[in-house]
Every structure is written in C-alpha cells, then in structure tokens.
C-alpha cells in the first residue's frame, strides 16, 4: 500500500469512526467495518461487527460482514497452516488444521489431512481425528 493510499485509508477510517460516534446505527457500524476490511484488518472488522450486533442483533448486513470476515480469517489461517506443514510438519499443526476444516464443514478434506498426519507423524490422535471427521460427514449427509 502506497503512502497516499495509507493516508486516504486513515482519513476514511477516522471519518467512519466519527460518523459512528455521532450517529450509531447498523449502517454506521457496517461502514466502519468495511473501511477496516479495505485496510485488511479482519480482527477489527470482527470487533466492530460484534459491537454492532450487540446493539442491533438482527441486522443482516452486520451478520453478513461478520460471517465473511470469519471466513476470510479461517481461509488465511488454513493457508498459513498448509505452508507451515509443508515446511515442518508437526502434530499440533495437523490437529489445528483438521479442527478448522471440521468447523467449516469440509469433512472429506479433514479426513485427508488426518490421514497425511498419521502417515507423517504416526500419531494415534490422527486416527481419532479422521474418525471424527468421518462421523461428522456421515451425520451431515443424513441431516
């Protein structure tokens, strides 16, 4: 990000914060969250959305922004875990990756990662995690 873009981004963030302070509404919260998203700060997006959802729990726009920010955060963490596993595989990394995949309902991928985990580390917890993913997939298919 260039110096000019950073200055404009800070200015837009400041303006959005001031609008929110003077006129708290779901639209003001969403505008501030969107400015944080433009700046690439997903943690702040989630904080603003959570704050807005406490005051306006049924607002679909804030719900959508929060859901998307969580998805982007999870996707980023999955990419980071994949890179770390390629560089230096460890059971803790595999476990976290499998848990994230199961939480995001990607059961087949979680099973594959657990199988790789078992092949790489010979960790019995990998078999348990693979069985858990398989069970979750079974129940999701039946639901």
Short mmCIF file of N, CA and C in Angstrom, two decimals:
data_model
loop_
_atom_site.label_atom_id
_atom_site.label_comp_id
_atom_site.label_asym_id
_atom_site.label_seq_id
_atom_site.Cartn_x
_atom_site.Cartn_y
_atom_site.Cartn_z
N UNK A 1 0.85 -1.16 0.00
CA UNK A 1 0.00 0.00 0.00
C UNK A 1 0.90 1.23 0.00
N UNK A 2 0.61 2.14 -0.91
CA UNK A 2 1.43 3.34 -1.03
C UNK A 2 1.13 4.31 0.11
N UNK A 3 1.98 5.29 0.24
CA UNK A 3 1.82 6.29 1.28
C UNK A 3 0.50 7.04 1.12
N UNK A 4 0.17 7.40 -0.12
CA UNK A 4 -1.08 8.11 -0.38
C UNK A 4 -2.28 7.25 0.00
N UNK A 5 -2.25 5.97 -0.38
CA UNK A 5 -3.35 5.06 -0.04
C UNK A 5 -3.50 4.93 1.46
N UNK A 6 -2.39 4.84 2.18
CA UNK A 6 -2.45 4.74 3.64
C UNK A 6 -3.06 5.99 4.26
N UNK A 7 -2.67 7.14 3.76
CA UNK A 7 -3.23 8.40 4.29
C UNK A 7 -4.73 8.48 4.03
N UNK A 8 -5.14 8.11 2.82
CA UNK A 8 -6.57 8.13 2.50
C UNK A 8 -7.34 7.11 3.34
N UNK A 9 -6.73 5.96 3.55
CA UNK A 9 -7.37 4.93 4.35
C UNK A 9 -7.57 5.40 5.79
N UNK A 10 -6.53 6.02 6.34
CA UNK A 10 -6.64 6.55 7.72
C UNK A 10 -7.72 7.62 7.80
N UNK A 11 -7.78 8.46 6.78
CA UNK A 11 -8.78 9.52 6.76
C UNK A 11 -10.19 8.93 6.69
N UNK A 12 -10.38 7.92 5.84
CA UNK A 12 -11.70 7.28 5.74
C UNK A 12 -12.07 6.57 7.04
N UNK A 13 -11.09 5.92 7.68
CA UNK A 13 -11.34 5.27 8.97
C UNK A 13 -11.74 6.30 10.01
N UNK A 14 -11.03 7.40 10.07
CA UNK A 14 -11.35 8.45 11.05
C UNK A 14 -12.75 8.99 10.81
N UNK A 15 -13.10 9.25 9.54
CA UNK A 15 -14.43 9.74 9.20
C UNK A 15 -15.51 8.74 9.59
N UNK A 16 -15.27 7.46 9.32
CA UNK A 16 -16.25 6.42 9.65
C UNK A 16 -16.42 6.32 11.17
N UNK A 17 -15.33 6.44 11.91
CA UNK A 17 -15.42 6.41 13.39
C UNK A 17 -16.22 7.60 13.91
N UNK A 18 -15.99 8.76 13.33
CA UNK A 18 -16.71 9.96 13.77
C UNK A 18 -18.20 9.85 13.44
N UNK A 19 -18.52 9.32 12.26
CA UNK A 19 -19.94 9.12 11.90
C UNK A 19 -20.60 8.16 12.88
N UNK A 20 -19.88 7.09 13.24
CA UNK A 20 -20.43 6.11 14.17
C UNK A 20 -20.65 6.74 15.54
N UNK A 21 -19.69 7.56 15.99
CA UNK A 21 -19.82 8.20 17.31
C UNK A 21 -20.99 9.18 17.34
N UNK A 22 -21.19 9.90 16.24
CA UNK A 22 -22.27 10.89 16.23
C UNK A 22 -23.63 10.27 15.90
N UNK A 23 -23.63 9.19 15.14
CA UNK A 23 -24.89 8.57 14.73
C UNK A 23 -24.75 7.05 14.75
N UNK A 24 -24.86 6.43 15.94
CA UNK A 24 -24.74 4.97 15.98
C UNK A 24 -25.95 4.30 15.32
N UNK A 25 -25.67 3.57 14.25
CA UNK A 25 -26.71 2.84 13.53
C UNK A 25 -26.05 1.62 12.90
N UNK A 26 -26.85 0.66 12.47
CA UNK A 26 -26.26 -0.50 11.81
C UNK A 26 -25.45 -0.11 10.57
N UNK A 27 -25.91 0.91 9.84
CA UNK A 27 -25.21 1.34 8.65
C UNK A 27 -23.85 1.96 9.01
N UNK A 28 -23.79 2.69 10.12
CA UNK A 28 -22.53 3.30 10.55
C UNK A 28 -21.54 2.22 10.98
N UNK A 29 -22.04 1.20 11.69
CA UNK A 29 -21.16 0.09 12.07
C UNK A 29 -20.66 -0.64 10.84
N UNK A 30 -21.55 -0.87 9.88
CA UNK A 30 -21.16 -1.56 8.65
C UNK A 30 -20.13 -0.74 7.86
N UNK A 31 -20.32 0.57 7.81
CA UNK A 31 -19.37 1.43 7.08
C UNK A 31 -17.98 1.37 7.72
N UNK A 32 -17.93 1.41 9.05
CA UNK A 32 -16.63 1.33 9.73
C UNK A 32 -16.00 -0.04 9.51
N UNK A 33 -16.80 -1.09 9.59
CA UNK A 33 -16.28 -2.44 9.36
C UNK A 33 -15.73 -2.58 7.94
N UNK A 34 -16.43 -2.00 6.96
CA UNK A 34 -15.97 -2.06 5.57
C UNK A 34 -14.65 -1.31 5.39
N UNK A 35 -14.48 -0.19 6.08
CA UNK A 35 -13.21 0.54 6.00
C UNK A 35 -12.07 -0.29 6.58
N UNK A 36 -12.34 -0.98 7.69
CA UNK A 36 -11.32 -1.86 8.25
C UNK A 36 -11.00 -3.00 7.29
N UNK A 37 -12.03 -3.51 6.60
CA UNK A 37 -11.81 -4.58 5.63
C UNK A 37 -10.95 -4.08 4.47
N UNK A 38 -11.20 -2.87 4.00
CA UNK A 38 -10.37 -2.30 2.93
C UNK A 38 -8.92 -2.19 3.36
N UNK A 39 -8.73 -1.90 4.66
CA UNK A 39 -7.37 -1.78 5.18
C UNK A 39 -6.75 -3.16 5.45
N UNK A 40 -7.58 -4.23 5.36
CA UNK A 40 -7.07 -5.59 5.56
C UNK A 40 -6.99 -6.01 7.01
N UNK A 41 -7.70 -5.33 7.88
CA UNK A 41 -7.66 -5.62 9.32
C UNK A 41 -8.92 -6.40 9.71
N UNK A 42 -8.89 -7.73 9.50
CA UNK A 42 -10.07 -8.55 9.75
C UNK A 42 -10.42 -8.62 11.24
N UNK A 43 -9.43 -8.53 12.09
CA UNK A 43 -9.70 -8.56 13.54
C UNK A 43 -10.56 -7.36 13.94
N UNK A 44 -10.23 -6.20 13.41
CA UNK A 44 -11.03 -5.01 13.71
C UNK A 44 -12.42 -5.10 13.09
N UNK A 45 -12.51 -5.70 11.91
CA UNK A 45 -13.82 -5.90 11.29
C UNK A 45 -14.71 -6.72 12.22
N UNK A 46 -14.15 -7.82 12.74
CA UNK A 46 -14.93 -8.66 13.65
C UNK A 46 -15.31 -7.92 14.92
N UNK A 47 -14.40 -7.13 15.47
CA UNK A 47 -14.70 -6.38 16.69
C UNK A 47 -15.83 -5.38 16.46
N UNK A 48 -15.76 -4.65 15.36
CA UNK A 48 -16.80 -3.67 15.04
C UNK A 48 -18.14 -4.36 14.80
N UNK A 49 -18.12 -5.46 14.07
CA UNK A 49 -19.36 -6.20 13.80
C UNK A 49 -19.95 -6.76 15.09
N UNK A 50 -19.11 -7.31 15.95
CA UNK A 50 -19.61 -7.84 17.21
C UNK A 50 -20.22 -6.74 18.07
N UNK A 51 -19.56 -5.59 18.11
CA UNK A 51 -20.09 -4.46 18.87
C UNK A 51 -21.44 -4.02 18.29
N UNK A 52 -21.52 -3.93 16.98
CA UNK A 52 -22.77 -3.54 16.34
C UNK A 52 -23.87 -4.56 16.54
N UNK A 53 -23.50 -5.85 16.51
CA UNK A 53 -24.50 -6.90 16.69
C UNK A 53 -25.02 -6.97 18.12
N UNK A 54 -24.23 -6.48 19.08
CA UNK A 54 -24.73 -6.41 20.46
C UNK A 54 -25.88 -5.41 20.55
N UNK A 55 -25.76 -4.32 19.81
CA UNK A 55 -26.81 -3.29 19.83
C UNK A 55 -27.94 -3.59 18.85
N UNK A 56 -27.60 -4.17 17.72
CA UNK A 56 -28.58 -4.47 16.66
C UNK A 56 -28.45 -5.94 16.28
N UNK A 57 -28.95 -6.85 17.13
CA UNK A 57 -28.69 -8.28 16.93
C UNK A 57 -29.30 -8.89 15.66
N UNK A 58 -30.31 -8.27 15.09
CA UNK A 58 -30.97 -8.86 13.93
C UNK A 58 -30.60 -8.19 12.61
N UNK A 59 -29.55 -7.40 12.59
CA UNK A 59 -29.19 -6.70 11.37
C UNK A 59 -28.49 -7.65 10.39
N UNK A 60 -29.08 -7.89 9.22
CA UNK A 60 -28.50 -8.84 8.27
C UNK A 60 -27.18 -8.35 7.67
N UNK A 61 -27.02 -7.05 7.49
CA UNK A 61 -25.78 -6.54 6.91
C UNK A 61 -24.59 -6.79 7.82
N UNK A 62 -24.75 -6.53 9.09
CA UNK A 62 -23.66 -6.78 10.05
C UNK A 62 -23.38 -8.27 10.17
N UNK A 63 -24.43 -9.08 10.16
CA UNK A 63 -24.25 -10.54 10.22
C UNK A 63 -23.44 -11.02 9.02
N UNK A 64 -23.78 -10.51 7.85
CA UNK A 64 -23.09 -10.90 6.62
C UNK A 64 -21.62 -10.50 6.67
N UNK A 65 -21.35 -9.27 7.12
CA UNK A 65 -19.96 -8.80 7.22
C UNK A 65 -19.16 -9.65 8.21
N UNK A 66 -19.78 -9.94 9.36
CA UNK A 66 -19.08 -10.74 10.38
C UNK A 66 -18.80 -12.15 9.87
N UNK A 67 -19.76 -12.74 9.20
CA UNK A 67 -19.58 -14.09 8.65
C UNK A 67 -18.47 -14.10 7.62
N UNK A 68 -18.47 -13.12 6.75
CA UNK A 68 -17.43 -13.06 5.70
C UNK A 68 -16.05 -12.82 6.30
N UNK A 69 -15.97 -11.98 7.32
CA UNK A 69 -14.68 -11.72 7.96
C UNK A 69 -14.16 -12.99 8.64
N UNK A 70 -15.06 -13.73 9.28
CA UNK A 70 -14.64 -15.00 9.90
C UNK A 70 -14.14 -15.99 8.85
N UNK A 71 -14.85 -16.07 7.72
CA UNK A 71 -14.44 -16.97 6.64
C UNK A 71 -13.06 -16.59 6.11
N UNK A 72 -12.85 -15.32 5.89
CA UNK A 72 -11.55 -14.87 5.38
C UNK A 72 -10.43 -15.14 6.38
N UNK A 73 -10.73 -14.95 7.65
CA UNK A 73 -9.74 -15.22 8.70
C UNK A 73 -9.40 -16.71 8.72
N UNK A 74 -10.43 -17.56 8.63
CA UNK A 74 -10.21 -19.01 8.63
C UNK A 74 -9.44 -19.44 7.38
N UNK A 75 -9.78 -18.89 6.23
CA UNK A 75 -9.08 -19.24 4.99
C UNK A 75 -7.61 -18.85 5.09
N UNK A 76 -7.35 -17.68 5.63
CA UNK A 76 -5.97 -17.24 5.81
C UNK A 76 -5.20 -18.16 6.74
N UNK A 77 -5.85 -18.57 7.82
CA UNK A 77 -5.19 -19.47 8.76
C UNK A 77 -4.94 -20.84 8.12
N UNK A 78 -5.88 -21.33 7.31
CA UNK A 78 -5.68 -22.61 6.63
C UNK A 78 -4.50 -22.54 5.66
N UNK A 79 -4.38 -21.43 4.93
CA UNK A 79 -3.23 -21.27 4.03
C UNK A 79 -1.92 -21.25 4.82
N UNK A 80 -1.94 -20.54 5.93
CA UNK A 80 -0.75 -20.46 6.76
C UNK A 80 -0.38 -21.83 7.33
N UNK A 81 -1.37 -22.58 7.78
CA UNK A 81 -1.12 -23.92 8.31
C UNK A 81 -0.57 -24.84 7.22
N UNK A 82 -1.12 -24.75 6.02
CA UNK A 82 -0.63 -25.59 4.92
C UNK A 82 0.84 -25.31 4.65
N UNK A 83 1.19 -24.03 4.63
CA UNK A 83 2.59 -23.66 4.40
C UNK A 83 3.49 -24.18 5.53
N UNK A 84 3.04 -24.02 6.76
CA UNK A 84 3.84 -24.49 7.90
C UNK A 84 3.99 -26.01 7.89
N UNK A 85 2.95 -26.72 7.50
CA UNK A 85 3.01 -28.18 7.45
C UNK A 85 3.98 -28.62 6.36
N UNK A 86 3.97 -27.94 5.22
CA UNK A 86 4.93 -28.28 4.15
C UNK A 86 6.36 -28.07 4.62
N UNK A 87 6.59 -27.00 5.36
CA UNK A 87 7.95 -26.68 5.81
C UNK A 87 8.43 -27.59 6.94
N UNK A 88 7.58 -27.81 7.94
CA UNK A 88 7.98 -28.60 9.11
C UNK A 88 6.74 -29.21 9.76
N UNK A 89 6.32 -30.39 9.31
CA UNK A 89 5.09 -30.99 9.84
C UNK A 89 5.22 -31.36 11.32
N UNK A 90 4.18 -30.99 12.08
CA UNK A 90 4.09 -31.34 13.50
C UNK A 90 2.64 -31.68 13.82
N UNK A 91 2.44 -32.54 14.80
CA UNK A 91 1.06 -32.92 15.14
C UNK A 91 0.16 -31.74 15.50
N UNK A 92 0.68 -30.75 16.20
CA UNK A 92 -0.16 -29.61 16.61
C UNK A 92 -0.70 -28.86 15.39
N UNK A 93 0.10 -28.73 14.35
CA UNK A 93 -0.35 -28.04 13.15
C UNK A 93 -1.44 -28.84 12.44
N UNK A 94 -1.21 -30.14 12.33
CA UNK A 94 -2.22 -31.01 11.71
C UNK A 94 -3.53 -30.96 12.50
N UNK A 95 -3.43 -31.01 13.82
CA UNK A 95 -4.63 -31.00 14.66
C UNK A 95 -5.43 -29.72 14.45
N UNK A 96 -4.73 -28.59 14.45
CA UNK A 96 -5.42 -27.32 14.26
C UNK A 96 -6.07 -27.25 12.88
N UNK A 97 -5.35 -27.73 11.87
CA UNK A 97 -5.90 -27.71 10.52
C UNK A 97 -7.15 -28.59 10.42
N UNK A 98 -7.08 -29.78 10.98
CA UNK A 98 -8.25 -30.67 10.95
C UNK A 98 -9.43 -30.06 11.69
N UNK A 99 -9.17 -29.45 12.84
CA UNK A 99 -10.25 -28.82 13.60
C UNK A 99 -10.91 -27.69 12.80
N UNK A 100 -10.09 -26.88 12.14
CA UNK A 100 -10.63 -25.80 11.32
C UNK A 100 -11.44 -26.36 10.16
N UNK A 101 -10.95 -27.40 9.52
CA UNK A 101 -11.68 -28.00 8.41
C UNK A 101 -13.00 -28.59 8.87
N UNK A 102 -13.01 -29.22 10.01
CA UNK A 102 -14.26 -29.78 10.54
C UNK A 102 -15.23 -28.65 10.90
N UNK A 103 -14.71 -27.58 11.51
CA UNK A 103 -15.56 -26.46 11.87
C UNK A 103 -16.19 -25.79 10.66
N UNK A 104 -15.50 -25.84 9.53
CA UNK A 104 -16.02 -25.22 8.31
C UNK A 104 -16.74 -26.25 7.42
N UNK A 105 -17.02 -27.41 7.97
CA UNK A 105 -17.80 -28.46 7.30
C UNK A 105 -17.10 -29.03 6.07
N UNK A 106 -15.78 -29.04 6.06
CA UNK A 106 -15.03 -29.68 4.97
C UNK A 106 -14.50 -31.01 5.48
N UNK A 107 -15.41 -31.94 5.64
CA UNK A 107 -15.11 -33.20 6.30
C UNK A 107 -14.17 -34.08 5.48
N UNK A 108 -14.39 -34.17 4.19
CA UNK A 108 -13.51 -35.02 3.36
C UNK A 108 -12.07 -34.51 3.41
N UNK A 109 -11.91 -33.21 3.31
CA UNK A 109 -10.56 -32.65 3.37
C UNK A 109 -9.94 -32.89 4.74
N UNK A 110 -10.74 -32.82 5.80
CA UNK A 110 -10.23 -33.09 7.14
C UNK A 110 -9.78 -34.55 7.25
N UNK A 111 -10.53 -35.46 6.64
CA UNK A 111 -10.12 -36.87 6.64
C UNK A 111 -8.79 -37.05 5.92
N UNK A 112 -8.64 -36.39 4.78
CA UNK A 112 -7.38 -36.49 4.02
C UNK A 112 -6.20 -35.95 4.81
N UNK A 113 -6.39 -34.81 5.45
CA UNK A 113 -5.32 -34.20 6.24
C UNK A 113 -4.97 -35.09 7.43
N UNK A 114 -5.98 -35.68 8.06
CA UNK A 114 -5.73 -36.58 9.19
C UNK A 114 -4.95 -37.82 8.73
N UNK A 115 -5.27 -38.32 7.54
CA UNK A 115 -4.53 -39.47 7.00
C UNK A 115 -3.07 -39.10 6.74
N UNK A 116 -2.86 -37.92 6.18
CA UNK A 116 -1.49 -37.44 5.97
C UNK A 116 -0.77 -37.29 7.31
N UNK A 117 -1.46 -36.76 8.27
CA UNK A 117 -0.92 -36.59 9.62
C UNK A 117 -0.44 -37.92 10.18
N UNK A 118 -1.28 -38.94 10.03
CA UNK A 118 -0.92 -40.26 10.55
C UNK A 118 0.30 -40.82 9.81
N UNK A 119 0.33 -40.65 8.49
CA UNK A 119 1.48 -41.13 7.70
C UNK A 119 2.77 -40.40 8.10
N UNK A 120 2.68 -39.11 8.30
CA UNK A 120 3.87 -38.31 8.61
C UNK A 120 4.36 -38.50 10.04
N UNK A 121 3.43 -38.52 11.00
CA UNK A 121 3.83 -38.46 12.41
C UNK A 121 3.55 -39.73 13.19
N UNK A 122 2.81 -40.67 12.61
CA UNK A 122 2.44 -41.91 13.29
C UNK A 122 1.80 -41.61 14.65
N UNK A 123 0.94 -40.59 14.67
CA UNK A 123 0.26 -40.14 15.89
C UNK A 123 -1.13 -40.76 15.95
N UNK A 124 -1.43 -41.51 17.02
CA UNK A 124 -2.77 -42.13 17.12
C UNK A 124 -3.90 -41.11 17.17
N UNK A 125 -3.62 -39.89 17.61
CA UNK A 125 -4.67 -38.86 17.62
C UNK A 125 -5.16 -38.55 16.21
N UNK A 126 -4.32 -38.80 15.24
CA UNK A 126 -4.72 -38.58 13.85
C UNK A 126 -5.85 -39.53 13.45
N UNK A 127 -5.76 -40.77 13.91
CA UNK A 127 -6.83 -41.73 13.60
C UNK A 127 -8.14 -41.32 14.26
N UNK A 128 -8.05 -40.83 15.48
CA UNK A 128 -9.25 -40.36 16.18
C UNK A 128 -9.86 -39.16 15.44
N UNK A 129 -9.02 -38.25 15.00
CA UNK A 129 -9.50 -37.08 14.27
C UNK A 129 -10.10 -37.49 12.93
N UNK A 130 -9.48 -38.46 12.27
CA UNK A 130 -10.02 -38.94 11.00
C UNK A 130 -11.40 -39.57 11.22
N UNK A 131 -11.54 -40.34 12.29
CA UNK A 131 -12.83 -40.95 12.60
C UNK A 131 -13.87 -39.88 12.94
N UNK A 132 -13.45 -38.85 13.64
CA UNK A 132 -14.37 -37.76 13.98
C UNK A 132 -14.87 -37.08 12.70
N UNK A 133 -13.95 -36.80 11.78
CA UNK A 133 -14.34 -36.17 10.51
C UNK A 133 -15.29 -37.07 9.73
N UNK A 134 -14.99 -38.35 9.73
CA UNK A 134 -15.85 -39.31 9.03
C UNK A 134 -17.24 -39.35 9.65
N UNK A 135 -17.30 -39.36 10.98
CA UNK A 135 -18.58 -39.35 11.68
C UNK A 135 -19.36 -38.08 11.41
N UNK A 136 -18.68 -36.93 11.43
CA UNK A 136 -19.35 -35.66 11.13
C UNK A 136 -19.91 -35.66 9.72
N UNK A 137 -19.13 -36.18 8.78
CA UNK A 137 -19.59 -36.26 7.40
C UNK A 137 -20.81 -37.15 7.29
N UNK A 138 -20.79 -38.29 7.98
CA UNK A 138 -21.91 -39.22 7.97
C UNK A 138 -23.19 -38.51 8.46
N UNK A 139 -23.10 -37.84 9.59
CA UNK A 139 -24.28 -37.20 10.15
C UNK A 139 -24.73 -35.99 9.30
N UNK A 140 -23.78 -35.29 8.69
CA UNK A 140 -24.15 -34.16 7.82
C UNK A 140 -24.88 -34.67 6.59
N UNK A 141 -24.45 -35.81 6.04
CA UNK A 141 -25.11 -36.38 4.88
C UNK A 141 -26.52 -36.87 5.22
N UNK A 142 -26.71 -37.30 6.46
CA UNK A 142 -28.02 -37.82 6.86
C UNK A 142 -28.98 -36.71 7.29
N UNK A 143 -28.42 -35.55 7.58
CA UNK A 143 -29.24 -34.44 8.05
C UNK A 143 -30.03 -33.81 6.93
#
